[in-house]
mmCIF file of C-alpha atoms and ligand atoms in Angstrom:
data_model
loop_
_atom_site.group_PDB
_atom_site.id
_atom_site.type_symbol
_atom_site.label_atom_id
_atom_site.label_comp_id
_atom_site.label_asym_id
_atom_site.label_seq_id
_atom_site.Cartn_x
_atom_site.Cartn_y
_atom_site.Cartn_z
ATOM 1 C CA UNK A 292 142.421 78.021 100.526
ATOM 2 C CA UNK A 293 145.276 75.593 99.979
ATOM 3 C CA UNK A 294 146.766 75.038 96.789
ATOM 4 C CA UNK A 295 145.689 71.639 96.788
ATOM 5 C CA UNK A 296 142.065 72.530 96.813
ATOM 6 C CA UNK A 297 139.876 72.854 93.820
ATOM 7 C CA UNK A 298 138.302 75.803 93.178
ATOM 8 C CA UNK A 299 134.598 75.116 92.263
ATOM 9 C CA UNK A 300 133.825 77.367 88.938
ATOM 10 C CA UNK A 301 130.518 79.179 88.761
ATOM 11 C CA UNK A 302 128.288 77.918 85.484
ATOM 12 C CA UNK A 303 125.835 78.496 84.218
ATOM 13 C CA UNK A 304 123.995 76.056 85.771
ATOM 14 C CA UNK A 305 125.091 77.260 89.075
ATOM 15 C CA UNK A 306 123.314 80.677 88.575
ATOM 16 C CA UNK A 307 120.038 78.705 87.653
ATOM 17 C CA UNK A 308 120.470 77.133 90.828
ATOM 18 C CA UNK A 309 120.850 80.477 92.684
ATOM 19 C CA UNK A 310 117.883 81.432 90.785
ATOM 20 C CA UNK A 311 116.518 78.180 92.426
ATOM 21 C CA UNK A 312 117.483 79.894 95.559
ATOM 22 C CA UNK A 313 116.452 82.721 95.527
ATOM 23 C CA UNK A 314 120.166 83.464 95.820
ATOM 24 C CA UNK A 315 121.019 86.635 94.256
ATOM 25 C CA UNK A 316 123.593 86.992 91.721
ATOM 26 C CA UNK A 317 126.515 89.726 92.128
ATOM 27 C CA UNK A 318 128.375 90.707 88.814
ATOM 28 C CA UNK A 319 130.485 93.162 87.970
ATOM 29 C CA UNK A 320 132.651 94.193 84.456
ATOM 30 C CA UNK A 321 136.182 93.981 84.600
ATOM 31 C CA UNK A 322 138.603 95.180 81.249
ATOM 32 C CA UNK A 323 142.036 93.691 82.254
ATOM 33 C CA UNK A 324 143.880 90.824 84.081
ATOM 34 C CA UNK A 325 144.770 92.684 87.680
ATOM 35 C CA UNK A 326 141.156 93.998 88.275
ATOM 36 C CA UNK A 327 139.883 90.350 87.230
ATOM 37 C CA UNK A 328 142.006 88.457 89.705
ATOM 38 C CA UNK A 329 141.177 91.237 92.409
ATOM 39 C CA UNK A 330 137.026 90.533 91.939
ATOM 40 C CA UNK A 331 137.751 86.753 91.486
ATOM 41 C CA UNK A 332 139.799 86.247 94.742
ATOM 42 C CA UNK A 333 136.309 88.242 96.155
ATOM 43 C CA UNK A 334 134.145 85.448 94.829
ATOM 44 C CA UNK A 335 132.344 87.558 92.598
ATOM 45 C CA UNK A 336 129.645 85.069 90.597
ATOM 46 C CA UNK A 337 129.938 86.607 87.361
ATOM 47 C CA UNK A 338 132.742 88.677 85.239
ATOM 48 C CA UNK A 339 131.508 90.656 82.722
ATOM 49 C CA UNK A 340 134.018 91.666 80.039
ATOM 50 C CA UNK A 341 131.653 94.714 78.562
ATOM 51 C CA UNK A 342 131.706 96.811 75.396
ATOM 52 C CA UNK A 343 131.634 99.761 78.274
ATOM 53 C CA UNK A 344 135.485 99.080 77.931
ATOM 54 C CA UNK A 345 134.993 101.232 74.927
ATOM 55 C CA UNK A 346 133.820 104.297 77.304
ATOM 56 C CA UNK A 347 135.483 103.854 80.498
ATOM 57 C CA UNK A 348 139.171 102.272 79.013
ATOM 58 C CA UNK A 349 139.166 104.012 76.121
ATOM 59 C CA UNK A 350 137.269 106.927 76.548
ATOM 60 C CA UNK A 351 134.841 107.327 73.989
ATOM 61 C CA UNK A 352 131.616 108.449 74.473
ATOM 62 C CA UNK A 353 129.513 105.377 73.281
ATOM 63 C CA UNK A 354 129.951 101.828 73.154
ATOM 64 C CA UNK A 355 129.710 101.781 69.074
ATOM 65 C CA UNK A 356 133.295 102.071 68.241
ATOM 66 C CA UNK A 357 134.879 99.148 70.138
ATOM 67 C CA UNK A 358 135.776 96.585 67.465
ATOM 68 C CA UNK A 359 136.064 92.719 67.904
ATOM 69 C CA UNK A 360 139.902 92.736 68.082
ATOM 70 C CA UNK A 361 139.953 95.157 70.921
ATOM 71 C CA UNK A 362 137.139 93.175 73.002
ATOM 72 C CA UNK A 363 139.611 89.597 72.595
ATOM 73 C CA UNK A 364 142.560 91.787 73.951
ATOM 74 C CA UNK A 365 140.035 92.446 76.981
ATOM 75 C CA UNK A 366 138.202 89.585 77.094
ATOM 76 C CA UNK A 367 141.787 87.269 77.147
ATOM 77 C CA UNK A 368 143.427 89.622 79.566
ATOM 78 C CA UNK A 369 140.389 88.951 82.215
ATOM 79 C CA UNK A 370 140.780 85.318 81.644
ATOM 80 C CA UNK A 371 144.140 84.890 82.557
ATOM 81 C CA UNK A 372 142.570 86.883 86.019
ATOM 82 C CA UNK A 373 140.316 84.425 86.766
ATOM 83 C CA UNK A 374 139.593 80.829 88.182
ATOM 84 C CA UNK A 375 136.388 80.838 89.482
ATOM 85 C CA UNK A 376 134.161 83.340 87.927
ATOM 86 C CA UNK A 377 131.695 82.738 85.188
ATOM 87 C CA UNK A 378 133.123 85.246 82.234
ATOM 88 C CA UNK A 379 130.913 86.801 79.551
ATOM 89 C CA UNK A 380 132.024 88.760 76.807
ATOM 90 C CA UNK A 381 130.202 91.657 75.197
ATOM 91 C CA UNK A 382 129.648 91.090 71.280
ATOM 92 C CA UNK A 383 130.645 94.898 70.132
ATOM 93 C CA UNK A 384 128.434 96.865 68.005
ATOM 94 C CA UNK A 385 128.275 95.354 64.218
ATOM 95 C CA UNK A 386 129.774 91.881 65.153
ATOM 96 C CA UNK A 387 126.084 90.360 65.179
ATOM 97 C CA UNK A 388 123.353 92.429 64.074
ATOM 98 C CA UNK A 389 121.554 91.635 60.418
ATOM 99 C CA UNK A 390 123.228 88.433 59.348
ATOM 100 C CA UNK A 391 123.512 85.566 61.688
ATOM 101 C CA UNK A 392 126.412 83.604 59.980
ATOM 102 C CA UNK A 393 128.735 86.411 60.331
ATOM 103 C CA UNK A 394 127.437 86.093 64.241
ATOM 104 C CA UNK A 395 128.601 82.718 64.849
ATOM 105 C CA UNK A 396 131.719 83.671 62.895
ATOM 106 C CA UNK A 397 132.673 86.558 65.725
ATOM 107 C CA UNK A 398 131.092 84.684 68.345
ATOM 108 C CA UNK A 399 133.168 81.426 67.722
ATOM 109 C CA UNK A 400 136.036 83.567 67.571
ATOM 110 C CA UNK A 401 135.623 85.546 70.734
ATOM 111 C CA UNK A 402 135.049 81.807 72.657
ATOM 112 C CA UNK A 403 138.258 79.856 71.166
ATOM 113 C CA UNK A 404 140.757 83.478 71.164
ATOM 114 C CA UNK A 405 139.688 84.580 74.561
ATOM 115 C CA UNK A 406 138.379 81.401 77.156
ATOM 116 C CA UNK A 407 135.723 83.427 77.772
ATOM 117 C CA UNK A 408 132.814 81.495 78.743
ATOM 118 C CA UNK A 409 129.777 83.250 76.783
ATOM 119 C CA UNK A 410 128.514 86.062 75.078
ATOM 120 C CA UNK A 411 126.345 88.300 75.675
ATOM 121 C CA UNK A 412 124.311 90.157 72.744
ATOM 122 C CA UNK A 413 121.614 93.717 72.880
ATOM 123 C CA UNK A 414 118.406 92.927 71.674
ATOM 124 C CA UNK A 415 115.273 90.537 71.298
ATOM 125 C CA UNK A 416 113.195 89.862 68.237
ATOM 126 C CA UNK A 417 115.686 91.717 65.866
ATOM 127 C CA UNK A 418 118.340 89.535 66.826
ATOM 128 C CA UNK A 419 116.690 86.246 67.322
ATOM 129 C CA UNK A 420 118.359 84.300 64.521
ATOM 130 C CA UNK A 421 121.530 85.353 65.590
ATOM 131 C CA UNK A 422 120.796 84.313 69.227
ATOM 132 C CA UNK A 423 120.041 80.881 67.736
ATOM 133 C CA UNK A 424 122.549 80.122 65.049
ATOM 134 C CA UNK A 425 124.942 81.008 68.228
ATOM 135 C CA UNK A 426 123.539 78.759 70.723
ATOM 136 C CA UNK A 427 123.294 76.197 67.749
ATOM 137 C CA UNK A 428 127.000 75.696 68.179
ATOM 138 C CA UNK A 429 126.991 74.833 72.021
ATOM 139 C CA UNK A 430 127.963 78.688 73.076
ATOM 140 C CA UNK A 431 125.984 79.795 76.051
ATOM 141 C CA UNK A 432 124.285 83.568 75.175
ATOM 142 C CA UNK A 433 123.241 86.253 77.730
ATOM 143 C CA UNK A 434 120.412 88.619 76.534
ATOM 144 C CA UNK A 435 120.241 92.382 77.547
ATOM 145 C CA UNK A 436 116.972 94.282 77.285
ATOM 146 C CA UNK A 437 115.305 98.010 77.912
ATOM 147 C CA UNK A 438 118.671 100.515 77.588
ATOM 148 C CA UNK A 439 120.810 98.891 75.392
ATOM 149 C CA UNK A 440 123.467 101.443 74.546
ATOM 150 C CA UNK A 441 124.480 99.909 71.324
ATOM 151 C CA UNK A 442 121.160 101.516 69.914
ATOM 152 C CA UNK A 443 121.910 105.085 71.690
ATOM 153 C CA UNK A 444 121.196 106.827 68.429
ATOM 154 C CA UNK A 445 117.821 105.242 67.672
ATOM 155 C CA UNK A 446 117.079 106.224 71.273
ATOM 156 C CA UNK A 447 118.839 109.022 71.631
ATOM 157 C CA UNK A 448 118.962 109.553 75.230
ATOM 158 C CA UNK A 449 120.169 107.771 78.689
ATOM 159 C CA UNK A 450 116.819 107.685 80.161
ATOM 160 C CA UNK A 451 114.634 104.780 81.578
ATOM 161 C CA UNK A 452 113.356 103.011 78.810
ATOM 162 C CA UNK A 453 109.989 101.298 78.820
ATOM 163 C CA UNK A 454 107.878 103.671 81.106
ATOM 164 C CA UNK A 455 104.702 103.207 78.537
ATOM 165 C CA UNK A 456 103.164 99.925 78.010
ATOM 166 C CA UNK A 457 103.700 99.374 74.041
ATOM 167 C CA UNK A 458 107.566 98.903 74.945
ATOM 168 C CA UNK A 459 107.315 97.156 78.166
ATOM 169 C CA UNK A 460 104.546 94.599 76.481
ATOM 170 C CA UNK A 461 107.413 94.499 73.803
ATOM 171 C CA UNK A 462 109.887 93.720 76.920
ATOM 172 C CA UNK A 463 108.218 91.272 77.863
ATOM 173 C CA UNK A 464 107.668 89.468 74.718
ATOM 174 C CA UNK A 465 111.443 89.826 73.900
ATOM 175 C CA UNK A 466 112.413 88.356 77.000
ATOM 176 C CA UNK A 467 110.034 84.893 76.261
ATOM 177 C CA UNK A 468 111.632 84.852 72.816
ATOM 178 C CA UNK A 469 115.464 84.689 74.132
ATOM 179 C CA UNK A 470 114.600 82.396 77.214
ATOM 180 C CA UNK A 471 112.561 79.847 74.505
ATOM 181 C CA UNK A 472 115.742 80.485 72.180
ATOM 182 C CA UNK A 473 117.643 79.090 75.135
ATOM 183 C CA UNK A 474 119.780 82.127 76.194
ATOM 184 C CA UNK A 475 120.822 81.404 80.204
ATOM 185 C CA UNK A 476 120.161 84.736 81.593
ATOM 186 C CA UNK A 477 118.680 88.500 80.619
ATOM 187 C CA UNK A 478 120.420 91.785 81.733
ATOM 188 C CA UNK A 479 117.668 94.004 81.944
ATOM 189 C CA UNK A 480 119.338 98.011 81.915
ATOM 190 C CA UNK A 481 117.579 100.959 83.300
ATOM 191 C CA UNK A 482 113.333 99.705 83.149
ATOM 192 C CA UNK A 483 111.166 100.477 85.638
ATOM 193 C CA UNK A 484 111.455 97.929 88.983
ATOM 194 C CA UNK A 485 108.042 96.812 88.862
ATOM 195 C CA UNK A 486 108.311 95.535 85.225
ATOM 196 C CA UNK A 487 111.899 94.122 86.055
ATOM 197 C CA UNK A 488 110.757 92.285 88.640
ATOM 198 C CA UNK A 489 107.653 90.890 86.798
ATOM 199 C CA UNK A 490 109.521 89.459 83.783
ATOM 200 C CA UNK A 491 112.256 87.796 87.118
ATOM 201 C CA UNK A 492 108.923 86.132 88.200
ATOM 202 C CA UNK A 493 107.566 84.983 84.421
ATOM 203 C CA UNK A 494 110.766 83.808 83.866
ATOM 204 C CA UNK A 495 112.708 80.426 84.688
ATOM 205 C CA UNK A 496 116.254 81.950 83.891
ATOM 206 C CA UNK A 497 118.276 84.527 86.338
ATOM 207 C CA UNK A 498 117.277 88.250 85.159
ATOM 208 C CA UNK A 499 120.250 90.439 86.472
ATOM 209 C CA UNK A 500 119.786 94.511 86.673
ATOM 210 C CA UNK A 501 121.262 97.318 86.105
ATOM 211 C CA UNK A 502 119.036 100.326 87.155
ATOM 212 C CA UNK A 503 116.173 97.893 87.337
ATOM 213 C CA UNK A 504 115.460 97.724 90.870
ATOM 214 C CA UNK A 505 115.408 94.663 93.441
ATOM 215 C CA UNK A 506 112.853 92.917 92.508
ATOM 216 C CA UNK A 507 115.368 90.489 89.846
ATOM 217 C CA UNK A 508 118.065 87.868 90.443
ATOM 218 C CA UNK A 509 121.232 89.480 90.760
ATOM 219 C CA UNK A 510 122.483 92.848 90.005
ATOM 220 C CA UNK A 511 125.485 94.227 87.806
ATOM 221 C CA UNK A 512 127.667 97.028 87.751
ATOM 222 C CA UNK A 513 130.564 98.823 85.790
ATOM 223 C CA UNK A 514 133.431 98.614 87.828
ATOM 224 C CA UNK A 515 134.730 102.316 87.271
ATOM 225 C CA UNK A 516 131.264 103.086 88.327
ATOM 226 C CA UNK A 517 130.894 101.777 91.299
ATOM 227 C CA UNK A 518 135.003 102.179 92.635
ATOM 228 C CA UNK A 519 134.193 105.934 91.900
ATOM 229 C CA UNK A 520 136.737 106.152 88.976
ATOM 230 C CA UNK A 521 134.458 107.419 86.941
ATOM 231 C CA UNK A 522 133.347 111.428 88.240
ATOM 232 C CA UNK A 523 131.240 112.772 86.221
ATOM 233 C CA UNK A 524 128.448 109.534 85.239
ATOM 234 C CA UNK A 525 126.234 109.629 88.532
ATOM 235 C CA UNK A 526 122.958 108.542 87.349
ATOM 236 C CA UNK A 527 120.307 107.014 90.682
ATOM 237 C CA UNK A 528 121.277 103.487 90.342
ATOM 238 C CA UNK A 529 124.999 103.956 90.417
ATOM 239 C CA UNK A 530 125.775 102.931 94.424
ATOM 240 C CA UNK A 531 129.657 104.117 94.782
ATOM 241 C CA UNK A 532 131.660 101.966 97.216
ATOM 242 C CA UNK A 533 134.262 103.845 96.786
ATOM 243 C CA UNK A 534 135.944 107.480 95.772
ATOM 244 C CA UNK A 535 139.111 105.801 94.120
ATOM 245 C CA UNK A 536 139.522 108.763 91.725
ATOM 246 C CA UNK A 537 140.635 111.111 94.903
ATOM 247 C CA UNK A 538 142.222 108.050 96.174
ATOM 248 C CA UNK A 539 144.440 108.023 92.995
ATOM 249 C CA UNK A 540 145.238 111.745 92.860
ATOM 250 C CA UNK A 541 145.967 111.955 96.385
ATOM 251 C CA UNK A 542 148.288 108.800 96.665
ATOM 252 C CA UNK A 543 150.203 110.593 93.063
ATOM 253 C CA UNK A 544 150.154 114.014 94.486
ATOM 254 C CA UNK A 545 152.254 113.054 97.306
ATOM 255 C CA UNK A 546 154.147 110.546 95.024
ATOM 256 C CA UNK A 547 155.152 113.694 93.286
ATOM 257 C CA UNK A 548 156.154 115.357 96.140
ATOM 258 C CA UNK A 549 158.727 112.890 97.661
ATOM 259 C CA UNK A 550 160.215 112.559 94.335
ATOM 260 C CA UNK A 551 160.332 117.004 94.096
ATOM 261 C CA UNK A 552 161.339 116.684 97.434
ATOM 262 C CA UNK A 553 164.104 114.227 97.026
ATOM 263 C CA UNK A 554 162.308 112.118 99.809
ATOM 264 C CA UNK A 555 162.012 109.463 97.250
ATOM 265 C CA UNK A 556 163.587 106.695 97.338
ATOM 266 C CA UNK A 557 165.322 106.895 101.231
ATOM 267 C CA UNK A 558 168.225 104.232 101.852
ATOM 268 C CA UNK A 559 166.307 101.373 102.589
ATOM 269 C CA UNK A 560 164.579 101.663 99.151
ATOM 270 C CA UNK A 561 168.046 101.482 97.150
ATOM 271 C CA UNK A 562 170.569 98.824 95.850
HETATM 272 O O1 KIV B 87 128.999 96.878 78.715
HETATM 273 C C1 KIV B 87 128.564 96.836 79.878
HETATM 274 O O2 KIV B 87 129.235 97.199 80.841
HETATM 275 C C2 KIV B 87 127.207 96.326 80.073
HETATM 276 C C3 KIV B 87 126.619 96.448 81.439
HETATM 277 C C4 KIV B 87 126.234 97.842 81.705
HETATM 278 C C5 KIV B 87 125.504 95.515 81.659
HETATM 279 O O3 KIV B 87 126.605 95.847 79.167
#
């Protein structure tokens, strides 16, 4: 593409039109400014910045700790990545739940500090006034349903949630509420495909999965996940494109070696 050429942003009306479609959407997380231009020069549709920064950048072992300043330093660093991409920022644990002033507060903050281009918030019913108050003030919200890891310790496991029919009718239900609220899509984490692909039909706005089969609009992934950075999280929904992590150690084991073996840096690599 020449410089000259405009680049044609994705919106959020854009992915309602894919919806239109039947076009699916491809998103993917990204944490920091070189992984976000990489994805973005790819044409990837949507850049999520996601509190999963908290696990795979930091390394903690839930998404609960990450704070609101430390999702702006991610959440600005991917914008400065990006030209085309429609970016969504997580809402980290705390910054929205039970009072839904303080939610605008740390939701108009995240959109004027970072340029991000939503937010995206865990939860239906509970979190309904929140949801509102923040689309009240023009910001575009994405819901996510069924494993929402904010809540791992009311769940306390990793496994698919809504297998029995009192929680998937609650799904369901949730999912109405936010689309009526006006949120522009759902991310629906590790349900069953069947009922994933039943609230996709019911509703009018793009449903994207994560472990929720194919039967939605678009799918999403963590980025570590999929590049095989991450070793040890394997669950069956996690396709790996790649098996960076040997990658890495391989390319730094031999780094290591030219410098032990003074083969590093040769002539032509010297002032
Ligand atoms: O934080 C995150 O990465 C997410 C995705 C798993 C959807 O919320």
């Amino acid at each position: 593409m020449s410089v000259h050429q405009k680049i044609k942003r994705v919106t959020t009306h854009v992915l309602h039109e894919m919806k239109l479609r039947n076009e699916k959407i491809a998103m993917l997380t990204a944490y920091d400014y070189s992984i976000a231009r990489i994805i973005d020069q790819a044409e990837i549709d949507v850049i999520l910045v996601g509190d999963s920064a908290s696990n795979v950048m930091a390394g903690n072992e839930s998404t609960l700790p990450i704070t609101m300043d430390e999702m702006i330093y991610h959440a600005k660093s991917v914008v400065r990545g990006v030209q085309r991409a429609l970016v969504v920022v997580d809402l980290p644990f705390g910054s929205y739940q039970g009072n839904s002033k303080e939610a605008l507060t740390n939701a108009v903050r995240m959109m004027k500090e970072t340029g991000g281009h939503a937010v995206k918030l865990e939860g239906g019913q509970e979190i309904i006034e929140s949801v509102q108050r923040i689309l009240s003030a023009g910001i575009p919200v994405m819901g996510h349903l069924g494993l929402t890891p904010q809540s791992i310790h009311k769940f306390g496991t990793y496994v698919v949630r809504a297998r029995e029919d009192e929680e998937a009718n609650k799904l369901i239900e949730d999912a109405h509420k936010l689309q009526e609220a006006g949120c522009f899509a759902i991310v629906l984490e590790k349900i069953p495909a069947k009922l994933a692909e039943r609230v996709a039909k019911e509703l009018r706005i793009p449903i994207i999965g994560i472990g929720a089969g194919i039967g939605v609009d678009g799918q999403v992934l963590v980025i570590h996940d999929m590049l095989g950075i991450t070793q040890e999280f394997s669950p069956r929904f996690l396709r790996r494109y790649h098996n960076l992590s040997e990658e890495i150690k391989g390319s730094v084991k031999s780094y290591i070696s030219d410098v032990k073996t003074k083969d590093f840096p040769n002539e032509k690599e010297q002032y």
